Backbone as CSV, one residue per row, in Angstrom:
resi,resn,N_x,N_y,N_z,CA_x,CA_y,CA_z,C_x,C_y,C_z
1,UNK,-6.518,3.830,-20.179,-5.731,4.949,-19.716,-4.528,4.504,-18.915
2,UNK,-4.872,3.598,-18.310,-3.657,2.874,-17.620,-2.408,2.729,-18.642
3,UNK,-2.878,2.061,-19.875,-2.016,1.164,-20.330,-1.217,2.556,-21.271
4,UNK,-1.808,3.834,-21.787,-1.331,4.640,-22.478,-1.959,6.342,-21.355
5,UNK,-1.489,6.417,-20.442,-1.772,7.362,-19.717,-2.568,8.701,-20.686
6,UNK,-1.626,8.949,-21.470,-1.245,10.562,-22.225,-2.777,10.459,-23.317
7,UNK,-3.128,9.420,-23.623,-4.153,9.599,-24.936,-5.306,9.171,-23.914
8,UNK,-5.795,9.782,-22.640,-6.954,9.853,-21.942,-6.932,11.076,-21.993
9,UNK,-6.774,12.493,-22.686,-6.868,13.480,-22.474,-8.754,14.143,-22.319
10,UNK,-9.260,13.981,-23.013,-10.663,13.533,-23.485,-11.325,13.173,-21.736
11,UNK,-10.656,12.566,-21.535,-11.875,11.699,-20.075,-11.292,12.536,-19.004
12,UNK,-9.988,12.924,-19.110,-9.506,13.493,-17.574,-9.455,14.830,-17.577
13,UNK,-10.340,15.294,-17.018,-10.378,16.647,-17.044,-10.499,17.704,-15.456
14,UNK,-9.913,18.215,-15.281,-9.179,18.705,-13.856,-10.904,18.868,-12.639
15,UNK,-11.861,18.869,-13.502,-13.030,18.960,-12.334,-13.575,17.640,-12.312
16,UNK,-12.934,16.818,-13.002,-13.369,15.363,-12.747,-12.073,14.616,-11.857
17,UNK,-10.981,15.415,-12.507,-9.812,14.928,-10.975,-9.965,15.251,-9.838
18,UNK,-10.554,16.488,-9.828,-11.322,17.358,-8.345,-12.373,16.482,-7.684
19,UNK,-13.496,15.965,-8.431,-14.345,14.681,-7.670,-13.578,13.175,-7.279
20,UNK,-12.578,12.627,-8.260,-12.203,12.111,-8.085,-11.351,11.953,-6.436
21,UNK,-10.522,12.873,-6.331,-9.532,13.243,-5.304,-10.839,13.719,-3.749
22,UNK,-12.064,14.104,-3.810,-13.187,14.461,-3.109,-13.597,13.271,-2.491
23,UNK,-13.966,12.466,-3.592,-14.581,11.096,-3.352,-13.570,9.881,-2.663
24,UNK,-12.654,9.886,-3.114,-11.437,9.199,-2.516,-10.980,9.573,-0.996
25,UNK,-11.018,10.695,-0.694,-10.880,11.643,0.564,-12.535,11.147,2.044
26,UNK,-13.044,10.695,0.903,-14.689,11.429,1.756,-14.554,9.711,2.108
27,UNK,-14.085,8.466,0.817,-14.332,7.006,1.143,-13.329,6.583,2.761
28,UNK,-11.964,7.536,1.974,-10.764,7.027,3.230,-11.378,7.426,4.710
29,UNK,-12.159,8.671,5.048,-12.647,8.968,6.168,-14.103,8.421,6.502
30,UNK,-14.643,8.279,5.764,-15.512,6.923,6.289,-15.610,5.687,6.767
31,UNK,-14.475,5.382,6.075,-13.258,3.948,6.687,-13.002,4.202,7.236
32,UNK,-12.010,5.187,7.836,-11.619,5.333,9.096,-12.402,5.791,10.520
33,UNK,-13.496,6.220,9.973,-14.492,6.445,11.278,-14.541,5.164,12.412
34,UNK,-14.433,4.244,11.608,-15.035,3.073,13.382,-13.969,2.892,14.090
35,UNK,-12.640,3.914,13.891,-11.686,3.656,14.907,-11.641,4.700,15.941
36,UNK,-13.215,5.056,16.077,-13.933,6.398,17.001,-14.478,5.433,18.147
37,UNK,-15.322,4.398,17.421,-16.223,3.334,18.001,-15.020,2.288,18.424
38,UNK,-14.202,1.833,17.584,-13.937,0.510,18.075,-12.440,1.224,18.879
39,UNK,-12.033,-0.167,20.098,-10.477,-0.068,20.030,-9.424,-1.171,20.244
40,UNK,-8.745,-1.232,19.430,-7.825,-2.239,19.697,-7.014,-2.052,18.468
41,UNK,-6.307,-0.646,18.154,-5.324,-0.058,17.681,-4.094,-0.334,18.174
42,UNK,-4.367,0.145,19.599,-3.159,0.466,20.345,-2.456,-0.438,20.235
43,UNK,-2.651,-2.050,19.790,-2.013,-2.956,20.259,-0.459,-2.979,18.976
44,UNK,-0.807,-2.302,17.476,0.062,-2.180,16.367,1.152,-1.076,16.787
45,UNK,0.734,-0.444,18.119,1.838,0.512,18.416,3.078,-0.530,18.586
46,UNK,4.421,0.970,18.064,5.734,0.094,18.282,6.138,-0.352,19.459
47,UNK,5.229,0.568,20.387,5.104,0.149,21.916,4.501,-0.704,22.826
48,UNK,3.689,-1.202,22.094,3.011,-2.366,22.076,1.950,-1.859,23.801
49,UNK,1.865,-0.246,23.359,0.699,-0.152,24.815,-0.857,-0.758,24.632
50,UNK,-0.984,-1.116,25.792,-2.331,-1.976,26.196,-3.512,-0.640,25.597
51,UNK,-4.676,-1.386,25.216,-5.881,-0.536,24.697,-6.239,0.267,25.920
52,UNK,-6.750,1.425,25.743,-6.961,2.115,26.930,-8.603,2.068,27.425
53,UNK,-8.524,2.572,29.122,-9.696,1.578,29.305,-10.826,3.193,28.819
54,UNK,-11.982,2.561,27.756,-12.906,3.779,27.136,-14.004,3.075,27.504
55,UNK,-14.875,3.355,27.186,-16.670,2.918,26.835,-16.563,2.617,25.237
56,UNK,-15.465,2.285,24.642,-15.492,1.945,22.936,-15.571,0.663,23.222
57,UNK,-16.012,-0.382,22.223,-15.775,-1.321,22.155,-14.671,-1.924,21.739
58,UNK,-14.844,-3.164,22.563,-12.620,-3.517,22.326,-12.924,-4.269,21.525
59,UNK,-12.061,-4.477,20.363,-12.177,-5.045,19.220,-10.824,-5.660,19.076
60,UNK,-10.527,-6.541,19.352,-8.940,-6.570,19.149,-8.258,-7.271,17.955
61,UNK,-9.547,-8.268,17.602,-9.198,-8.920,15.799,-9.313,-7.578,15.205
62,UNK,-9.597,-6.310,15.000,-9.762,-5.584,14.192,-8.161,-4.783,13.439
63,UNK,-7.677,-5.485,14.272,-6.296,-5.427,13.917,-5.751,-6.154,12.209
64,UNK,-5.851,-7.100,12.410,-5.977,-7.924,12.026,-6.418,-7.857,10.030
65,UNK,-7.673,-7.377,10.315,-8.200,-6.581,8.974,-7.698,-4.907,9.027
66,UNK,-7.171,-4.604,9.804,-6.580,-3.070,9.383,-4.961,-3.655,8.943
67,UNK,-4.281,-4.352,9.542,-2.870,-4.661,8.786,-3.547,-5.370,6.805
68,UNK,-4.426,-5.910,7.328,-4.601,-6.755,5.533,-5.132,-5.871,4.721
69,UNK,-6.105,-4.988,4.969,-6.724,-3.607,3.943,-5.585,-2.755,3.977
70,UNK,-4.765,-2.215,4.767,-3.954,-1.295,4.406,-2.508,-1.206,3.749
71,UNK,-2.425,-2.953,4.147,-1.132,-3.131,3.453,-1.453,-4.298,2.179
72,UNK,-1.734,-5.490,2.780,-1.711,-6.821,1.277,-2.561,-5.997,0.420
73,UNK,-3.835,-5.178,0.447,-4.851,-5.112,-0.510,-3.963,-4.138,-1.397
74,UNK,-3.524,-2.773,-0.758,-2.478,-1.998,-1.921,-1.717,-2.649,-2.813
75,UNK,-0.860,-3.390,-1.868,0.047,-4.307,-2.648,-0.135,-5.319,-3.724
76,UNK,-1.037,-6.408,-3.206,-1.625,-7.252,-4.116,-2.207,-6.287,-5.528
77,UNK,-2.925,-5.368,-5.272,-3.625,-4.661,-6.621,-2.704,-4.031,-7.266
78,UNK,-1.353,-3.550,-6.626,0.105,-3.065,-7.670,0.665,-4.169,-8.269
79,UNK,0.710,-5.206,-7.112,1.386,-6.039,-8.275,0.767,-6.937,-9.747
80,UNK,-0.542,-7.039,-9.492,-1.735,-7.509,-10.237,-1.654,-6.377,-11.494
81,UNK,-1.878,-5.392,-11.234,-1.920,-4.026,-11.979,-0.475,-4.260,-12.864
82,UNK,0.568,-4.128,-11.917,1.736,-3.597,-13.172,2.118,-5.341,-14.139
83,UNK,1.406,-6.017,-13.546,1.608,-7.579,-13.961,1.171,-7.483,-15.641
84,UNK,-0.242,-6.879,-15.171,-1.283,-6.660,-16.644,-0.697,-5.446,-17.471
85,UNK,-0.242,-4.965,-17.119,0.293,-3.330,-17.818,1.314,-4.124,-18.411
86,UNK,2.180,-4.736,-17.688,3.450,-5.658,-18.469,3.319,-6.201,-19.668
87,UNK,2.054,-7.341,-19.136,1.711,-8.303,-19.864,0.625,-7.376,-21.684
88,UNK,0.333,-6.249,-21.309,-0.579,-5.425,-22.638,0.510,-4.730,-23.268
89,UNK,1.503,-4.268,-22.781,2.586,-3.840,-23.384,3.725,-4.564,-24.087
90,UNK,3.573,-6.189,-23.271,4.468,-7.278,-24.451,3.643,-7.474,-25.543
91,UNK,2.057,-7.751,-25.336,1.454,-8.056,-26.347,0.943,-6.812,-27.407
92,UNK,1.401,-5.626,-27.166,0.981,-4.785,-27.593,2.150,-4.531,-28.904
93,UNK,3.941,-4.940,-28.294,4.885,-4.684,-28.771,4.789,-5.828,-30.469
94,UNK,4.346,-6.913,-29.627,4.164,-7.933,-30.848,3.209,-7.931,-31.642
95,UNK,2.228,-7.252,-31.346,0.907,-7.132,-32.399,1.741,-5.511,-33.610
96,UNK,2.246,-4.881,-32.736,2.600,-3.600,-33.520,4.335,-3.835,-34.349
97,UNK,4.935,-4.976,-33.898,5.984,-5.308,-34.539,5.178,-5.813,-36.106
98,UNK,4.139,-7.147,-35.753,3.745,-8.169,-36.857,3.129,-6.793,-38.282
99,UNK,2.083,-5.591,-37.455,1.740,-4.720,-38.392,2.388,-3.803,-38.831
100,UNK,3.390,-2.689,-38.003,4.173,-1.763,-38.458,5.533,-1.523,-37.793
101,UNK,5.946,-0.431,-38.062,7.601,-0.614,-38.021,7.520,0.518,-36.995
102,UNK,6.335,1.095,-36.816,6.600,2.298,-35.360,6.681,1.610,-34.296
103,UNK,7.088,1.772,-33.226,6.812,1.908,-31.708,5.959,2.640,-31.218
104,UNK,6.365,2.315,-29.870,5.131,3.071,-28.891,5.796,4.450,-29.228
105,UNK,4.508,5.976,-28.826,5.367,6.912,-28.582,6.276,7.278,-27.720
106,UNK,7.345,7.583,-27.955,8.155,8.056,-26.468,7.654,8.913,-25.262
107,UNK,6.641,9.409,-25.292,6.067,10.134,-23.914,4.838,9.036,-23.740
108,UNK,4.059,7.992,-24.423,3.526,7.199,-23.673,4.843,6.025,-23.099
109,UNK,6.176,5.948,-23.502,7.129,4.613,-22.849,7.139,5.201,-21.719
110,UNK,7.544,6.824,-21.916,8.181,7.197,-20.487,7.393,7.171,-19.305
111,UNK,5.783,7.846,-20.081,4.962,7.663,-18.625,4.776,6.198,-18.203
112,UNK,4.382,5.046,-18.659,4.624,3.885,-18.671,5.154,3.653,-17.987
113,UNK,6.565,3.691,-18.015,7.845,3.533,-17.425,7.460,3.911,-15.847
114,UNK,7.424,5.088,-15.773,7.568,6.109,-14.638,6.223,5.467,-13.853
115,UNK,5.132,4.948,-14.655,3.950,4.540,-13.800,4.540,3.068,-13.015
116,UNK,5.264,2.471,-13.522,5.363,1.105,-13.594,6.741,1.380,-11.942
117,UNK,7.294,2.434,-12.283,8.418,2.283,-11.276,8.340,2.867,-9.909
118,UNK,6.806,3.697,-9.973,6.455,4.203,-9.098,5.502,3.764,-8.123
119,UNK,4.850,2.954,-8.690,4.194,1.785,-7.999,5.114,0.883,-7.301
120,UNK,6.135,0.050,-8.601,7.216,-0.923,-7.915,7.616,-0.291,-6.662
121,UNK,8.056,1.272,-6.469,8.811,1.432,-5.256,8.074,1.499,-3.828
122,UNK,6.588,1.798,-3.862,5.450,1.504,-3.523,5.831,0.379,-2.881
123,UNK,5.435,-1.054,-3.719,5.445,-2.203,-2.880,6.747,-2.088,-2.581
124,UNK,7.864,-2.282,-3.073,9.123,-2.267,-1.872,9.286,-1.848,-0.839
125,UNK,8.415,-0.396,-0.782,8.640,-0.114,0.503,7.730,-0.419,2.039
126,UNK,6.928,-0.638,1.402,5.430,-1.312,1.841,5.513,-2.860,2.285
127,UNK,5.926,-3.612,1.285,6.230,-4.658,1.445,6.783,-5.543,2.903
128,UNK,8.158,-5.238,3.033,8.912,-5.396,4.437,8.275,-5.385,5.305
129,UNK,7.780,-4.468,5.634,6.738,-3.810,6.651,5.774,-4.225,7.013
130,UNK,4.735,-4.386,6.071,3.559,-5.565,6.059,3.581,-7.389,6.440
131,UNK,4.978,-7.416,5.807,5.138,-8.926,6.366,5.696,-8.885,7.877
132,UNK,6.645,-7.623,7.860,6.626,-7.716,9.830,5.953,-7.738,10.537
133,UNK,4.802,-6.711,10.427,3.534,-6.543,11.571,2.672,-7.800,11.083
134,UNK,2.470,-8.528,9.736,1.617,-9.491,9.616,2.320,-11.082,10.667
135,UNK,3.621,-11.190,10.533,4.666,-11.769,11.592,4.367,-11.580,12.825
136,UNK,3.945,-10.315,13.020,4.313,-9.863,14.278,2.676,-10.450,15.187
137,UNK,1.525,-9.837,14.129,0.481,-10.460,14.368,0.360,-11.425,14.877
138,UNK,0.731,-12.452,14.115,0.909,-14.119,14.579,1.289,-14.653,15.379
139,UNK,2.390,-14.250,15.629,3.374,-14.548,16.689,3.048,-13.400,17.764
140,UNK,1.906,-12.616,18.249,1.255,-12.575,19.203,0.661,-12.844,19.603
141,UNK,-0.100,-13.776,18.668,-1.452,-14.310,18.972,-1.365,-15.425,19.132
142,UNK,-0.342,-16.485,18.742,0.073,-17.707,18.878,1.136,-17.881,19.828
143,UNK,2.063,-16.874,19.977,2.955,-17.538,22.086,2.874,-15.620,22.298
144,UNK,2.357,-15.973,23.840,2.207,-15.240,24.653,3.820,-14.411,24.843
145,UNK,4.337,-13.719,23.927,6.259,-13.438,24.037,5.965,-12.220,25.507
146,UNK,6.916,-11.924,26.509,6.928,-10.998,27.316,7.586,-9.901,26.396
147,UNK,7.657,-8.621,26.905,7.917,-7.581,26.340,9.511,-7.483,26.090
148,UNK,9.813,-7.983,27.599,11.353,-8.142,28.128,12.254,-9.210,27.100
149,UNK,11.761,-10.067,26.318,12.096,-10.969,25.924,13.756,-10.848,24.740
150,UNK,14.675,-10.831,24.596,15.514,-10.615,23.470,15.171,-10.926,22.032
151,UNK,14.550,-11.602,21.907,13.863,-11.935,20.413,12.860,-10.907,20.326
152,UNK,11.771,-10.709,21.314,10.670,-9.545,20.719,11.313,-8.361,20.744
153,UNK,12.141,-7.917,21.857,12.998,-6.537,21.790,13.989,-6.428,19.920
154,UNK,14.504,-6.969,19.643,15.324,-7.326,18.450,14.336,-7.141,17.342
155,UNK,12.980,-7.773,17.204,11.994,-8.400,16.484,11.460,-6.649,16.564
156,UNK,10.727,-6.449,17.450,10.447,-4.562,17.449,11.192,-3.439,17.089
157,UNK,12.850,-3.597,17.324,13.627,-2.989,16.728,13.512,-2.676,15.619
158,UNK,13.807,-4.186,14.874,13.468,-3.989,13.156,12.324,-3.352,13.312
159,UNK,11.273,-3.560,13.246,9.870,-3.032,12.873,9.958,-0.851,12.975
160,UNK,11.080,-1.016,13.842,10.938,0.258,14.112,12.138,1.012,13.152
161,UNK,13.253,0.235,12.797,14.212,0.770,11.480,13.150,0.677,10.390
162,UNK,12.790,-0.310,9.992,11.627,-0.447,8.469,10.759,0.947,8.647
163,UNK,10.256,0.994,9.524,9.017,2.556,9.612,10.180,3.719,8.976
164,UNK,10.728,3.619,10.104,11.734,4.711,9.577,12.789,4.950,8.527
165,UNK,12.744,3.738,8.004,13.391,3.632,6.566,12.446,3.971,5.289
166,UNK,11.168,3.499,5.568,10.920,3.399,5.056,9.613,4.973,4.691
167,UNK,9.497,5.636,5.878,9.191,7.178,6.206,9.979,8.073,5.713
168,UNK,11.443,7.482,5.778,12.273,7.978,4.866,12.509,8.233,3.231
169,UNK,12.289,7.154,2.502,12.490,7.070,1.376,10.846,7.896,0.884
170,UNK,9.460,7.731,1.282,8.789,8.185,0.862,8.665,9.785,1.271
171,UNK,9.689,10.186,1.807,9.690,11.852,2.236,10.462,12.298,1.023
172,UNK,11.405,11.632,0.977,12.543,12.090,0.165,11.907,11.976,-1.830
173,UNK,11.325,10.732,-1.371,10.908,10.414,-3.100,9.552,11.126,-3.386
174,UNK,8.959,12.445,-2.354,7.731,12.683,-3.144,7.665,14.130,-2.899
């Protein structure tokens, strides 16, 4: 279905998109529950405020795996994904050149197309972003920078145009 969206008509059927979209909803808030229990969020703020003092447990690597699940894992599986969609659609072009003289249909190129470019804009915008705070990670955890500093002030700046550039383009593009 990936590779020809339009000829899954058969499997996708609007009360199986309804569980689908249920189940996806019910996984994301289950994941997100231990940020009830744990804390050491606060520290990805653009503000970089200190965890506040709770009875939660401070977790502060948990950072750490919330920048890599929410950003590399999307990313990595788009680019993996449209890699293989690429790669079934060159080999698809040459198996259907060697047997016949049709092409693909034009409403499976376009969805194709449209799947392939909508993802791409996905990681672009995602992208930037993820390598800043994954940067940013590091280089907190490896020199102690003061807040005051001209490089971290400059260094947070960006981080804070990218959000908003990038809050931008996905308001506008959806």
């Amino acid at each position: 279905m990936i590779k020809f969206p339009l000829k899954g008509k058969q499997l996708v059927t609007p009360r199986r998109a309804i569980y689908v979209i249920i189940g996806v909803s019910l996984g994301v808030l289950v994941f997100s529950m231990h940020k009830i229990a744990v804390s050491g969020f606060e520290g990805d703020s653009v503000f970089g405020y200190a965890a506040c003092k709770t009875r939660r447990a401070i977790f502060v690597e948990i950072i750490y795996f919330y920048v890599a699940f929410n950003t590399w894992f999307p990313t990595l599986t788009i680019v993996t994904l449209n890699t293989l969609i690429l790669l079934e659609i060159r080999r698809n072009k040459k198996k259907r050149a060697q047997m016949t003289t049709q092409s693909m249909s034009k409403s499976d190129e376009k969805a194709t197309k449209l799947l392939l470019l909508v993802s791409s804009a996905y990681v672009v915008l995602v992208l930037p972003l993820g390598l800043i705070q994954s940067t940013e990670l590091i280089w907190n955890n490896t020199q102690k920078v003061l807040p005051s500093n001209p490089d971290y002030i400059y260094f947070m700046s960006t981080k804070i145009k990218l959000k908003w550039a990038r809050a931008f383009f996905f308001f506008f593009t959806s």
